[in-house]
Amino acid sequence: MRSLLNRRLGLLGTVIFLAVAIAVIVVVAQFLPSKGDESERTAATPTATAEATPCQELDPPYGTPPQDFDYVPVAEDKRAQTVKALRLDEAEGKVDVRDVQQSSSKLNLGSLVGVPSKDPIDYASRLIASSQATGSEVQRAGRYALIPLQSGKQIAVGVKGCRTVMITAADPEAVKFLASAVFSD
């Protein structure tokens, strides 16, 4: 190839050809996203953000429970343990923790954790984004997301009123059942 370029273009033409080719590669490389810089670029890029829509408190806060179930507030010590274990901030209000109990048998199906916030959509988005950043395959399902845990269980995260709601249960199908009930309307 070198002899072909030297015969047709000459030494000066070959040098110019190589300089132009390198310049084109450098310009194209500037427009391609690099994996490491993507988060820095988005963080540094100013974007127009809409003001957060004021949330409205709901009564009842999680909607109507599914048939034959109740959302039962837990004892203060269990609530405090949950807040500590999840490292939740109560600066914007007291975190609400409730068990989902079957009315007839008093068996617990799962738990609801409601974190009050002025911008619950932002809080839920940050939870989901941090899970995705660790490589978790988050599944979107209507008005909530299912986040897989290392234990093989799932947690549902969504917004209800002025709360970011997290739903846990021993059975992944129970998480989906409760999430579809809580986030249905």
PDB file of N, CA, C and O in Angstrom, residues 110-156:
ATOM      1  N   GLY A 110     -46.539  -8.773  53.025  1.00  0.00           N
ATOM      2  CA  GLY A 110     -45.364  -7.973  52.719  1.00  0.00           C
ATOM      3  C   GLY A 110     -45.382  -6.692  53.521  1.00  0.00           C
ATOM      4  O   GLY A 110     -46.147  -6.560  54.476  1.00  0.00           O
ATOM      5  N   SER A 111     -44.552  -5.731  53.112  1.00  0.00           N
ATOM      6  CA  SER A 111     -44.450  -4.455  53.816  1.00  0.00           C
ATOM      7  C   SER A 111     -44.427  -3.296  52.825  1.00  0.00           C
ATOM      8  O   SER A 111     -43.912  -3.422  51.716  1.00  0.00           O
ATOM      9  N   LEU A 112     -44.968  -2.162  53.293  1.00  0.00           N
ATOM     10  CA  LEU A 112     -44.919  -0.911  52.553  1.00  0.00           C
ATOM     11  C   LEU A 112     -44.069   0.069  53.352  1.00  0.00           C
ATOM     12  O   LEU A 112     -44.236   0.179  54.565  1.00  0.00           O
ATOM     13  N   VAL A 113     -43.187   0.777  52.680  1.00  0.00           N
ATOM     14  CA  VAL A 113     -42.394   1.825  53.320  1.00  0.00           C
ATOM     15  C   VAL A 113     -42.645   3.096  52.522  1.00  0.00           C
ATOM     16  O   VAL A 113     -42.324   3.163  51.332  1.00  0.00           O
ATOM     17  N   GLY A 114     -43.239   4.090  53.176  1.00  0.00           N
ATOM     18  CA  GLY A 114     -43.540   5.365  52.526  1.00  0.00           C
ATOM     19  C   GLY A 114     -42.607   6.452  53.016  1.00  0.00           C
ATOM     20  O   GLY A 114     -42.621   6.805  54.189  1.00  0.00           O
ATOM     21  N   VAL A 115     -41.788   6.971  52.113  1.00  0.00           N
ATOM     22  CA  VAL A 115     -40.826   8.020  52.455  1.00  0.00           C
ATOM     23  C   VAL A 115     -41.387   9.352  51.966  1.00  0.00           C
ATOM     24  O   VAL A 115     -41.500   9.577  50.759  1.00  0.00           O
ATOM     25  N   PRO A 116     -41.763  10.245  52.906  1.00  0.00           N
ATOM     26  CA  PRO A 116     -42.323  11.533  52.486  1.00  0.00           C
ATOM     27  C   PRO A 116     -41.266  12.414  51.830  1.00  0.00           C
ATOM     28  O   PRO A 116     -40.098  12.378  52.208  1.00  0.00           O
ATOM     29  N   SER A 117     -41.702  13.178  50.826  1.00  0.00           N
ATOM     30  CA  SER A 117     -40.772  14.046  50.112  1.00  0.00           C
ATOM     31  C   SER A 117     -41.552  15.138  49.402  1.00  0.00           C
ATOM     32  O   SER A 117     -42.691  14.935  49.001  1.00  0.00           O
ATOM     33  N   LYS A 118     -40.912  16.298  49.233  1.00  0.00           N
ATOM     34  CA  LYS A 118     -41.530  17.371  48.452  1.00  0.00           C
ATOM     35  C   LYS A 118     -41.512  17.025  46.974  1.00  0.00           C
ATOM     36  O   LYS A 118     -42.333  17.484  46.206  1.00  0.00           O
ATOM     37  N   ASP A 119     -40.534  16.208  46.563  1.00  0.00           N
ATOM     38  CA  ASP A 119     -40.431  15.768  45.171  1.00  0.00           C
ATOM     39  C   ASP A 119     -40.220  14.255  45.144  1.00  0.00           C
ATOM     40  O   ASP A 119     -39.117  13.768  44.916  1.00  0.00           O
ATOM     41  N   PRO A 120     -41.293  13.483  45.392  1.00  0.00           N
ATOM     42  CA  PRO A 120     -41.136  12.027  45.469  1.00  0.00           C
ATOM     43  C   PRO A 120     -40.715  11.398  44.150  1.00  0.00           C
ATOM     44  O   PRO A 120     -40.054  10.359  44.155  1.00  0.00           O
ATOM     45  N   ILE A 121     -41.051  12.029  43.036  1.00  0.00           N
ATOM     46  CA  ILE A 121     -40.655  11.474  41.738  1.00  0.00           C
ATOM     47  C   ILE A 121     -39.134  11.507  41.607  1.00  0.00           C
ATOM     48  O   ILE A 121     -38.517  10.542  41.161  1.00  0.00           O
ATOM     49  N   ASP A 122     -38.523  12.601  42.025  1.00  0.00           N
ATOM     50  CA  ASP A 122     -37.064  12.721  41.976  1.00  0.00           C
ATOM     51  C   ASP A 122     -36.415  11.681  42.883  1.00  0.00           C
ATOM     52  O   ASP A 122     -35.440  11.034  42.505  1.00  0.00           O
ATOM     53  N   TYR A 123     -36.957  11.514  44.084  1.00  0.00           N
ATOM     54  CA  TYR A 123     -36.389  10.545  45.030  1.00  0.00           C
ATOM     55  C   TYR A 123     -36.472   9.127  44.458  1.00  0.00           C
ATOM     56  O   TYR A 123     -35.499   8.375  44.494  1.00  0.00           O
ATOM     57  N   ALA A 124     -37.635   8.763  43.903  1.00  0.00           N
ATOM     58  CA  ALA A 124     -37.798   7.430  43.317  1.00  0.00           C
ATOM     59  C   ALA A 124     -36.860   7.247  42.128  1.00  0.00           C
ATOM     60  O   ALA A 124     -36.235   6.182  41.978  1.00  0.00           O
ATOM     61  N   SER A 125     -36.727   8.272  41.306  1.00  0.00           N
ATOM     62  CA  SER A 125     -35.831   8.200  40.146  1.00  0.00           C
ATOM     63  C   SER A 125     -34.386   7.978  40.563  1.00  0.00           C
ATOM     64  O   SER A 125     -33.660   7.211  39.936  1.00  0.00           O
ATOM     65  N   ARG A 126     -33.971   8.653  41.642  1.00  0.00           N
ATOM     66  CA  ARG A 126     -32.596   8.474  42.133  1.00  0.00           C
ATOM     67  C   ARG A 126     -32.380   7.058  42.665  1.00  0.00           C
ATOM     68  O   ARG A 126     -31.310   6.483  42.461  1.00  0.00           O
ATOM     69  N   LEU A 127     -33.377   6.490  43.343  1.00  0.00           N
ATOM     70  CA  LEU A 127     -33.260   5.108  43.822  1.00  0.00           C
ATOM     71  C   LEU A 127     -33.097   4.137  42.650  1.00  0.00           C
ATOM     72  O   LEU A 127     -32.238   3.247  42.674  1.00  0.00           O
ATOM     73  N   ILE A 128     -33.911   4.325  41.646  1.00  0.00           N
ATOM     74  CA  ILE A 128     -33.873   3.442  40.478  1.00  0.00           C
ATOM     75  C   ILE A 128     -32.556   3.619  39.730  1.00  0.00           C
ATOM     76  O   ILE A 128     -31.916   2.636  39.348  1.00  0.00           O
ATOM     77  N   ALA A 129     -32.128   4.860  39.548  1.00  0.00           N
ATOM     78  CA  ALA A 129     -30.872   5.133  38.835  1.00  0.00           C
ATOM     79  C   ALA A 129     -29.674   4.547  39.573  1.00  0.00           C
ATOM     80  O   ALA A 129     -28.758   4.005  38.947  1.00  0.00           O
ATOM     81  N   SER A 130     -29.672   4.626  40.890  1.00  0.00           N
ATOM     82  CA  SER A 130     -28.534   4.070  41.638  1.00  0.00           C
ATOM     83  C   SER A 130     -28.510   2.549  41.519  1.00  0.00           C
ATOM     84  O   SER A 130     -27.439   1.950  41.472  1.00  0.00           O
ATOM     85  N   SER A 131     -29.659   1.926  41.434  1.00  0.00           N
ATOM     86  CA  SER A 131     -29.705   0.473  41.235  1.00  0.00           C
ATOM     87  C   SER A 131     -29.204   0.103  39.854  1.00  0.00           C
ATOM     88  O   SER A 131     -28.452  -0.858  39.689  1.00  0.00           O
ATOM     89  N   GLN A 132     -29.597   0.875  38.853  1.00  0.00           N
ATOM     90  CA  GLN A 132     -29.129   0.619  37.497  1.00  0.00           C
ATOM     91  C   GLN A 132     -27.628   0.845  37.383  1.00  0.00           C
ATOM     92  O   GLN A 132     -26.946   0.134  36.657  1.00  0.00           O
ATOM     93  N   ALA A 133     -27.108   1.810  38.112  1.00  0.00           N
ATOM     94  CA  ALA A 133     -25.676   2.113  38.064  1.00  0.00           C
ATOM     95  C   ALA A 133     -24.842   0.953  38.594  1.00  0.00           C
ATOM     96  O   ALA A 133     -23.692   0.791  38.206  1.00  0.00           O
ATOM     97  N   THR A 134     -25.422   0.150  39.484  1.00  0.00           N
ATOM     98  CA  THR A 134     -24.701  -1.005  40.015  1.00  0.00           C
ATOM     99  C   THR A 134     -24.848  -2.230  39.114  1.00  0.00           C
ATOM    100  O   THR A 134     -24.331  -3.294  39.433  1.00  0.00           O
ATOM    101  N   GLY A 135     -25.585  -2.081  38.011  1.00  0.00           N
ATOM    102  CA  GLY A 135     -25.739  -3.180  37.071  1.00  0.00           C
ATOM    103  C   GLY A 135     -27.013  -3.979  37.241  1.00  0.00           C
ATOM    104  O   GLY A 135     -27.221  -4.970  36.545  1.00  0.00           O
ATOM    105  N   SER A 136     -27.876  -3.584  38.143  1.00  0.00           N
ATOM    106  CA  SER A 136     -29.135  -4.295  38.339  1.00  0.00           C
ATOM    107  C   SER A 136     -30.045  -4.099  37.131  1.00  0.00           C
ATOM    108  O   SER A 136     -30.116  -3.010  36.576  1.00  0.00           O
ATOM    109  N   GLU A 137     -30.732  -5.153  36.757  1.00  0.00           N
ATOM    110  CA  GLU A 137     -31.673  -5.070  35.639  1.00  0.00           C
ATOM    111  C   GLU A 137     -33.039  -4.679  36.181  1.00  0.00           C
ATOM    112  O   GLU A 137     -33.836  -5.527  36.574  1.00  0.00           O
ATOM    113  N   VAL A 138     -33.292  -3.398  36.196  1.00  0.00           N
ATOM    114  CA  VAL A 138     -34.551  -2.861  36.703  1.00  0.00           C
ATOM    115  C   VAL A 138     -35.630  -3.073  35.652  1.00  0.00           C
ATOM    116  O   VAL A 138     -35.417  -2.793  34.478  1.00  0.00           O
ATOM    117  N   GLN A 139     -36.785  -3.582  36.091  1.00  0.00           N
ATOM    118  CA  GLN A 139     -37.917  -3.788  35.191  1.00  0.00           C
ATOM    119  C   GLN A 139     -38.956  -2.710  35.453  1.00  0.00           C
ATOM    120  O   GLN A 139     -39.355  -2.506  36.591  1.00  0.00           O
ATOM    121  N   ARG A 140     -39.381  -2.040  34.412  1.00  0.00           N
ATOM    122  CA  ARG A 140     -40.444  -1.043  34.539  1.00  0.00           C
ATOM    123  C   ARG A 140     -41.776  -1.761  34.350  1.00  0.00           C
ATOM    124  O   ARG A 140     -41.934  -2.580  33.470  1.00  0.00           O
ATOM    125  N   ALA A 141     -42.727  -1.411  35.200  1.00  0.00           N
ATOM    126  CA  ALA A 141     -44.045  -2.047  35.131  1.00  0.00           C
ATOM    127  C   ALA A 141     -45.109  -1.000  35.458  1.00  0.00           C
ATOM    128  O   ALA A 141     -45.431  -0.782  36.619  1.00  0.00           O
ATOM    129  N   GLY A 142     -45.607  -0.324  34.457  1.00  0.00           N
ATOM    130  CA  GLY A 142     -46.630   0.688  34.701  1.00  0.00           C
ATOM    131  C   GLY A 142     -46.081   1.871  35.467  1.00  0.00           C
ATOM    132  O   GLY A 142     -45.144   2.519  35.042  1.00  0.00           O
ATOM    133  N   ARG A 143     -46.620   2.131  36.647  1.00  0.00           N
ATOM    134  CA  ARG A 143     -46.241   3.306  37.438  1.00  0.00           C
ATOM    135  C   ARG A 143     -45.197   2.982  38.510  1.00  0.00           C
ATOM    136  O   ARG A 143     -45.039   3.751  39.448  1.00  0.00           O
ATOM    137  N   TYR A 144     -44.530   1.871  38.396  1.00  0.00           N
ATOM    138  CA  TYR A 144     -43.504   1.492  39.365  1.00  0.00           C
ATOM    139  C   TYR A 144     -42.400   0.721  38.659  1.00  0.00           C
ATOM    140  O   TYR A 144     -42.532   0.356  37.489  1.00  0.00           O
ATOM    141  N   ALA A 145     -41.322   0.486  39.388  1.00  0.00           N
ATOM    142  CA  ALA A 145     -40.193  -0.286  38.871  1.00  0.00           C
ATOM    143  C   ALA A 145     -39.886  -1.413  39.847  1.00  0.00           C
ATOM    144  O   ALA A 145     -40.034  -1.260  41.060  1.00  0.00           O
ATOM    145  N   LEU A 146     -39.470  -2.545  39.305  1.00  0.00           N
ATOM    146  CA  LEU A 146     -39.068  -3.693  40.120  1.00  0.00           C
ATOM    147  C   LEU A 146     -37.547  -3.770  40.110  1.00  0.00           C
ATOM    148  O   LEU A 146     -36.929  -3.867  39.061  1.00  0.00           O
ATOM    149  N   ILE A 147     -36.969  -3.703  41.317  1.00  0.00           N
ATOM    150  CA  ILE A 147     -35.522  -3.731  41.464  1.00  0.00           C
ATOM    151  C   ILE A 147     -35.130  -5.065  42.084  1.00  0.00           C
ATOM    152  O   ILE A 147     -35.585  -5.400  43.178  1.00  0.00           O
ATOM    153  N   PRO A 148     -34.293  -5.846  41.388  1.00  0.00           N
ATOM    154  CA  PRO A 148     -33.853  -7.118  41.966  1.00  0.00           C
ATOM    155  C   PRO A 148     -32.812  -6.892  43.063  1.00  0.00           C
ATOM    156  O   PRO A 148     -31.988  -5.993  42.968  1.00  0.00           O
ATOM    157  N   LEU A 149     -32.891  -7.689  44.112  1.00  0.00           N
ATOM    158  CA  LEU A 149     -31.918  -7.631  45.200  1.00  0.00           C
ATOM    159  C   LEU A 149     -30.953  -8.800  45.070  1.00  0.00           C
ATOM    160  O   LEU A 149     -31.254  -9.804  44.415  1.00  0.00           O
ATOM    161  N   GLN A 150     -29.807  -8.717  45.711  1.00  0.00           N
ATOM    162  CA  GLN A 150     -28.816  -9.794  45.643  1.00  0.00           C
ATOM    163  C   GLN A 150     -29.349 -11.090  46.218  1.00  0.00           C
ATOM    164  O   GLN A 150     -28.931 -12.164  45.830  1.00  0.00           O
ATOM    165  N   SER A 151     -30.300 -10.993  47.131  1.00  0.00           N
ATOM    166  CA  SER A 151     -30.865 -12.183  47.759  1.00  0.00           C
ATOM    167  C   SER A 151     -31.801 -12.950  46.832  1.00  0.00           C
ATOM    168  O   SER A 151     -32.263 -14.024  47.180  1.00  0.00           O
ATOM    169  N   GLY A 152     -32.103 -12.373  45.667  1.00  0.00           N
ATOM    170  CA  GLY A 152     -33.036 -13.005  44.739  1.00  0.00           C
ATOM    171  C   GLY A 152     -34.447 -12.450  44.870  1.00  0.00           C
ATOM    172  O   GLY A 152     -35.309 -12.747  44.059  1.00  0.00           O
ATOM    173  N   LYS A 153     -34.673 -11.659  45.904  1.00  0.00           N
ATOM    174  CA  LYS A 153     -35.984 -11.032  46.088  1.00  0.00           C
ATOM    175  C   LYS A 153     -36.060  -9.767  45.244  1.00  0.00           C
ATOM    176  O   LYS A 153     -35.082  -9.376  44.609  1.00  0.00           O
ATOM    177  N   GLN A 154     -37.235  -9.151  45.249  1.00  0.00           N
ATOM    178  CA  GLN A 154     -37.444  -7.907  44.522  1.00  0.00           C
ATOM    179  C   GLN A 154     -38.028  -6.856  45.442  1.00  0.00           C
ATOM    180  O   GLN A 154     -38.647  -7.176  46.450  1.00  0.00           O
ATOM    181  N   ILE A 155     -37.844  -5.610  45.037  1.00  0.00           N
ATOM    182  CA  ILE A 155     -38.492  -4.500  45.721  1.00  0.00           C
ATOM    183  C   ILE A 155     -39.155  -3.652  44.638  1.00  0.00           C
ATOM    184  O   ILE A 155     -38.583  -3.444  43.575  1.00  0.00           O
ATOM    185  N   ALA A 156     -40.370  -3.226  44.895  1.00  0.00           N
ATOM    186  CA  ALA A 156     -41.067  -2.340  43.969  1.00  0.00           C
ATOM    187  C   ALA A 156     -40.903  -0.913  44.473  1.00  0.00           C
ATOM    188  O   ALA A 156     -41.015  -0.656  45.669  1.00  0.00           O
TER     189      ALA A 156
END
